[in-house]
């Protein structure tokens, strides 16, 4: 069964030709890229939060809440954030982007995700706007701790060398994005011939505003919801991001 809606076959053929003919693609992705690998989007509140936690995810994953309630933060961090990520494997979309990079077609992956799946797939130039859950760090000595390190312990995770509470490598709510990462991401977007946006509702700012810096006329959106078409898109394809990316080239 085709992954492309019959009404979009002509658009798909156009996009495939564009991908074939260019060597300056930039990819901008969000949570929808990882849900196909079994990593849930925590913003899709499913009732479990209300049953177990007295606060919404955005509150628990905030700078101020971490400072005030590190015990609750770490319970949620293991249970709902890094727990589903730690053993996740890249899907066809991650692997295809890494393949395009090796072939010289893709210049960079810009992601709002913190799971490291793009790197696990083999991508090298990955700009993680919201940091990485695999690079937790001690604020005193700078020692890095992986997701597996965090999952191997219970309670508040402290640096064994300094006894300081280890900070998440992900950017928490109320914290700024890394200026160097932002600058590099905007450079790639501004200079891209083709910009592919997939797996994101573009609801989280400032990252969602980055595509406004694209200056070309080949802005390609991959939307999972068949009823959604972003008005900024030059081309829109509906379906699972991983499957469509895999079929494009």
Coordinates of C-alpha atoms in Angstrom, one line a residue:
X1 CA 0.0 0.0 0.0
X2 CA 1.4 3.4 -1.0
X3 CA 2.3 5.8 1.8
X4 CA 1.4 8.7 -0.5
X5 CA -2.2 10.0 -0.7
X6 CA -3.3 9.6 -4.4
X7 CA -4.2 13.2 -4.6
X8 CA -0.6 14.1 -3.6
X9 CA 1.3 11.8 -6.0
X10 CA 2.1 14.7 -8.4
X11 CA 3.5 16.8 -5.4
X12 CA 5.5 13.8 -4.2
X13 CA 7.0 13.4 -7.6
X14 CA 8.0 17.1 -7.7
X15 CA 9.5 16.9 -4.2
X16 CA 11.4 13.7 -5.1
X17 CA 12.9 15.5 -8.2
X18 CA 13.9 18.5 -6.0
X19 CA 15.6 16.2 -3.5
X20 CA 17.4 14.3 -6.4
X21 CA 18.7 17.6 -7.9
X22 CA 20.0 19.4 -4.8
X23 CA 23.0 19.1 -2.6
X24 CA 22.0 21.8 -0.1
X25 CA 19.2 20.4 2.0
X26 CA 18.6 21.3 5.7
X27 CA 16.2 19.4 7.8
X28 CA 14.2 20.9 10.7
X29 CA 12.4 18.3 12.9
X30 CA 10.5 17.8 16.1
X31 CA 8.9 15.2 18.3
X32 CA 7.0 13.5 15.4
X33 CA 10.4 12.2 14.1
X34 CA 10.9 10.3 17.4
X35 CA 7.4 9.0 18.0
X36 CA 8.0 6.6 15.1
X37 CA 10.8 5.2 17.2
X38 CA 8.5 4.7 20.2
X39 CA 9.4 7.9 22.0
X40 CA 6.1 9.6 23.2
X41 CA 5.5 13.3 22.8
X42 CA 5.0 14.3 26.5
X43 CA 2.9 17.3 25.4
X44 CA 0.2 14.8 24.4
X45 CA -1.1 14.5 28.0
X46 CA -2.6 11.0 28.3
X47 CA -4.0 11.0 31.8
X48 CA -1.1 9.3 33.4
X49 CA 0.4 12.6 34.3
X50 CA -2.8 13.6 36.2
X51 CA -2.9 10.2 37.9
X52 CA 0.7 10.3 39.1
X53 CA 1.9 13.9 39.1
X54 CA 0.4 16.9 40.7
X55 CA 2.0 19.2 38.1
X56 CA 1.9 19.4 34.3
X57 CA 5.0 18.4 32.4
X58 CA 5.9 21.9 31.4
X59 CA 6.0 22.9 35.1
X60 CA 8.1 19.9 36.2
X61 CA 10.6 20.4 33.4
X62 CA 11.2 24.0 34.3
X63 CA 14.3 25.6 35.8
X64 CA 12.6 26.9 38.9
X65 CA 10.8 23.6 39.6
X66 CA 14.1 21.7 39.3
X67 CA 15.6 24.0 41.8
X68 CA 12.7 23.7 44.3
X69 CA 11.8 20.0 43.8
X70 CA 14.7 18.0 42.4
X71 CA 13.2 14.8 43.8
X72 CA 10.0 15.1 41.8
X73 CA 11.9 16.3 38.7
X74 CA 14.2 13.3 38.7
X75 CA 11.2 10.9 39.2
X76 CA 9.5 12.5 36.2
X77 CA 12.7 12.7 34.2
X78 CA 13.3 9.0 34.5
X79 CA 9.7 7.9 34.2
X80 CA 8.4 10.1 31.3
X81 CA 11.4 11.8 29.7
X82 CA 14.5 9.6 29.3
X83 CA 13.0 6.3 30.3
X84 CA 11.3 5.9 26.9
X85 CA 14.3 7.3 25.1
X86 CA 17.2 5.3 26.5
X87 CA 16.7 2.2 24.5
X88 CA 15.0 3.7 21.4
X89 CA 16.4 3.0 18.0
X90 CA 16.5 5.3 15.0
X91 CA 13.7 4.9 12.4
X92 CA 13.8 5.0 8.6
X93 CA 13.6 8.8 8.7
X94 CA 16.7 9.2 10.9
X95 CA 18.6 6.7 8.8
X96 CA 17.7 8.4 5.5
X97 CA 18.8 11.8 6.7
X98 CA 22.2 10.3 7.8
X99 CA 22.5 8.7 4.4
X100 CA 21.8 12.0 2.6
X101 CA 24.5 13.6 4.7
X102 CA 27.0 11.0 3.8
X103 CA 26.1 11.5 0.1
X104 CA 26.7 15.2 0.5
X105 CA 23.1 16.2 -0.1
X106 CA 22.1 17.2 3.5
X107 CA 24.1 20.0 5.2
X108 CA 22.6 19.8 8.7
X109 CA 19.8 18.4 10.9
X110 CA 18.2 21.0 13.2
X111 CA 16.2 19.3 15.9
X112 CA 14.0 20.2 18.8
X113 CA 14.4 16.6 20.2
X114 CA 16.7 15.7 23.0
X115 CA 17.0 11.9 22.4
X116 CA 20.1 11.7 20.3
X117 CA 18.5 9.5 17.7
X118 CA 19.9 11.4 14.8
X119 CA 23.4 10.9 16.1
X120 CA 22.6 7.2 16.8
X121 CA 21.6 6.9 13.1
X122 CA 24.9 8.3 12.0
X123 CA 24.2 12.0 11.4
X124 CA 27.2 14.2 12.2
X125 CA 26.0 17.8 11.8
X126 CA 23.2 17.8 14.3
X127 CA 22.1 21.0 16.0
X128 CA 20.1 20.2 19.1
X129 CA 18.1 23.4 19.9
X130 CA 16.8 22.0 23.2
X131 CA 20.0 20.3 24.3
X132 CA 20.6 16.6 24.9
X133 CA 19.2 14.3 27.6
X134 CA 22.4 12.2 27.0
X135 CA 24.7 15.0 28.1
X136 CA 23.6 15.6 31.7
X137 CA 26.4 17.4 33.6
X138 CA 27.7 18.3 37.0
X139 CA 27.6 22.1 37.5
X140 CA 30.8 22.1 39.5
X141 CA 33.3 19.8 37.7
X142 CA 31.5 19.5 34.4
X143 CA 31.5 15.7 34.3
X144 CA 29.0 14.3 31.8
X145 CA 26.4 11.6 32.6
X146 CA 24.4 9.7 30.0
X147 CA 20.8 8.7 30.1
X148 CA 21.9 5.2 31.1
X149 CA 23.8 6.7 34.0
X150 CA 20.7 8.5 35.2
X151 CA 18.5 5.4 34.7
X152 CA 20.9 3.2 36.7
X153 CA 20.3 5.1 39.9
X154 CA 17.2 6.2 41.9
X155 CA 16.3 9.4 43.6
X156 CA 18.1 12.7 43.1
X157 CA 21.2 12.1 40.9
X158 CA 24.4 13.5 42.3
X159 CA 27.8 13.7 40.9
X160 CA 29.9 11.0 42.7
X161 CA 32.9 13.3 42.6
X162 CA 31.4 16.6 43.9
X163 CA 28.1 15.5 45.4
X164 CA 26.4 18.3 43.5
X165 CA 23.0 17.6 41.9
X166 CA 23.5 16.8 38.3
X167 CA 21.8 19.1 35.8
X168 CA 19.8 17.9 32.8
X169 CA 21.6 18.3 29.5
X170 CA 18.2 19.3 28.0
X171 CA 17.2 22.9 28.0
X172 CA 14.5 23.3 30.6
X173 CA 11.6 25.7 30.4
X174 CA 12.6 29.2 31.6
X175 CA 16.2 28.6 30.3
X176 CA 17.6 30.2 27.1
X177 CA 18.7 28.3 24.1
X178 CA 22.5 28.0 23.4
X179 CA 23.5 31.1 21.4
X180 CA 26.1 29.2 19.4
X181 CA 23.7 26.5 18.4
X182 CA 21.0 29.1 17.4
X183 CA 23.5 31.1 15.3
X184 CA 24.6 28.0 13.4
X185 CA 21.1 26.8 12.9
X186 CA 20.0 30.1 11.5
X187 CA 23.0 30.2 9.2
X188 CA 22.1 26.8 7.7
X189 CA 18.4 27.8 7.3
X190 CA 19.2 31.1 5.6
X191 CA 21.6 29.4 3.2
X192 CA 19.6 26.3 2.4
X193 CA 18.3 25.6 -1.1
X194 CA 15.7 23.2 0.3
X195 CA 14.3 23.2 3.8
X196 CA 12.4 20.2 5.0
X197 CA 10.2 20.5 8.1
X198 CA 8.8 17.4 9.7
X199 CA 7.4 16.1 13.0
X200 CA 6.7 19.5 14.5
X201 CA 3.6 21.5 15.1
X202 CA 5.8 24.7 15.3
X203 CA 4.2 25.5 18.6
X204 CA 7.3 25.9 20.8
X205 CA 9.1 29.2 20.5
X206 CA 11.7 30.6 19.8
X207 CA 12.6 27.5 17.8
X208 CA 9.4 27.5 15.9
X209 CA 10.2 30.9 14.4
X210 CA 13.4 29.7 12.9
X211 CA 11.9 28.7 9.6
X212 CA 11.0 32.3 9.0
X213 CA 14.6 32.8 8.2
X214 CA 14.5 30.6 5.1
X215 CA 14.9 32.6 2.0
X216 CA 14.3 30.0 -0.7
X217 CA 11.2 28.7 -2.5
X218 CA 11.5 25.0 -1.7
X219 CA 10.0 24.8 1.8
X220 CA 8.7 21.2 2.2
X221 CA 6.4 20.3 5.0
X222 CA 5.7 16.7 6.0
X223 CA 2.5 16.7 8.1
X224 CA 1.1 13.6 9.8
X225 CA -2.4 15.0 10.1
X226 CA -4.0 14.7 6.7
X227 CA -6.1 17.8 7.3
X228 CA -3.2 20.1 8.1
X229 CA -1.4 22.2 5.5
X230 CA 0.9 24.9 6.7
X231 CA 0.3 28.1 4.7
X232 CA 4.0 28.8 4.6
X233 CA 4.8 25.6 2.7
X234 CA 5.7 25.5 -0.9
X235 CA 5.1 21.7 -0.9
X236 CA 3.2 19.6 1.6
X237 CA 3.1 15.8 2.0
X238 CA 0.9 14.0 4.5
X239 CA 2.0 10.9 6.3
X240 CA 4.6 9.6 8.7
X241 CA 7.8 11.5 8.4
X242 CA 10.1 8.5 8.5
X243 CA 8.2 6.6 5.8
X244 CA 8.0 9.6 3.5
X245 CA 11.7 10.6 3.9
X246 CA 12.7 7.0 3.2
X247 CA 10.7 6.9 0.0
X248 CA 11.8 10.3 -1.4
X249 CA 15.3 9.4 -2.7

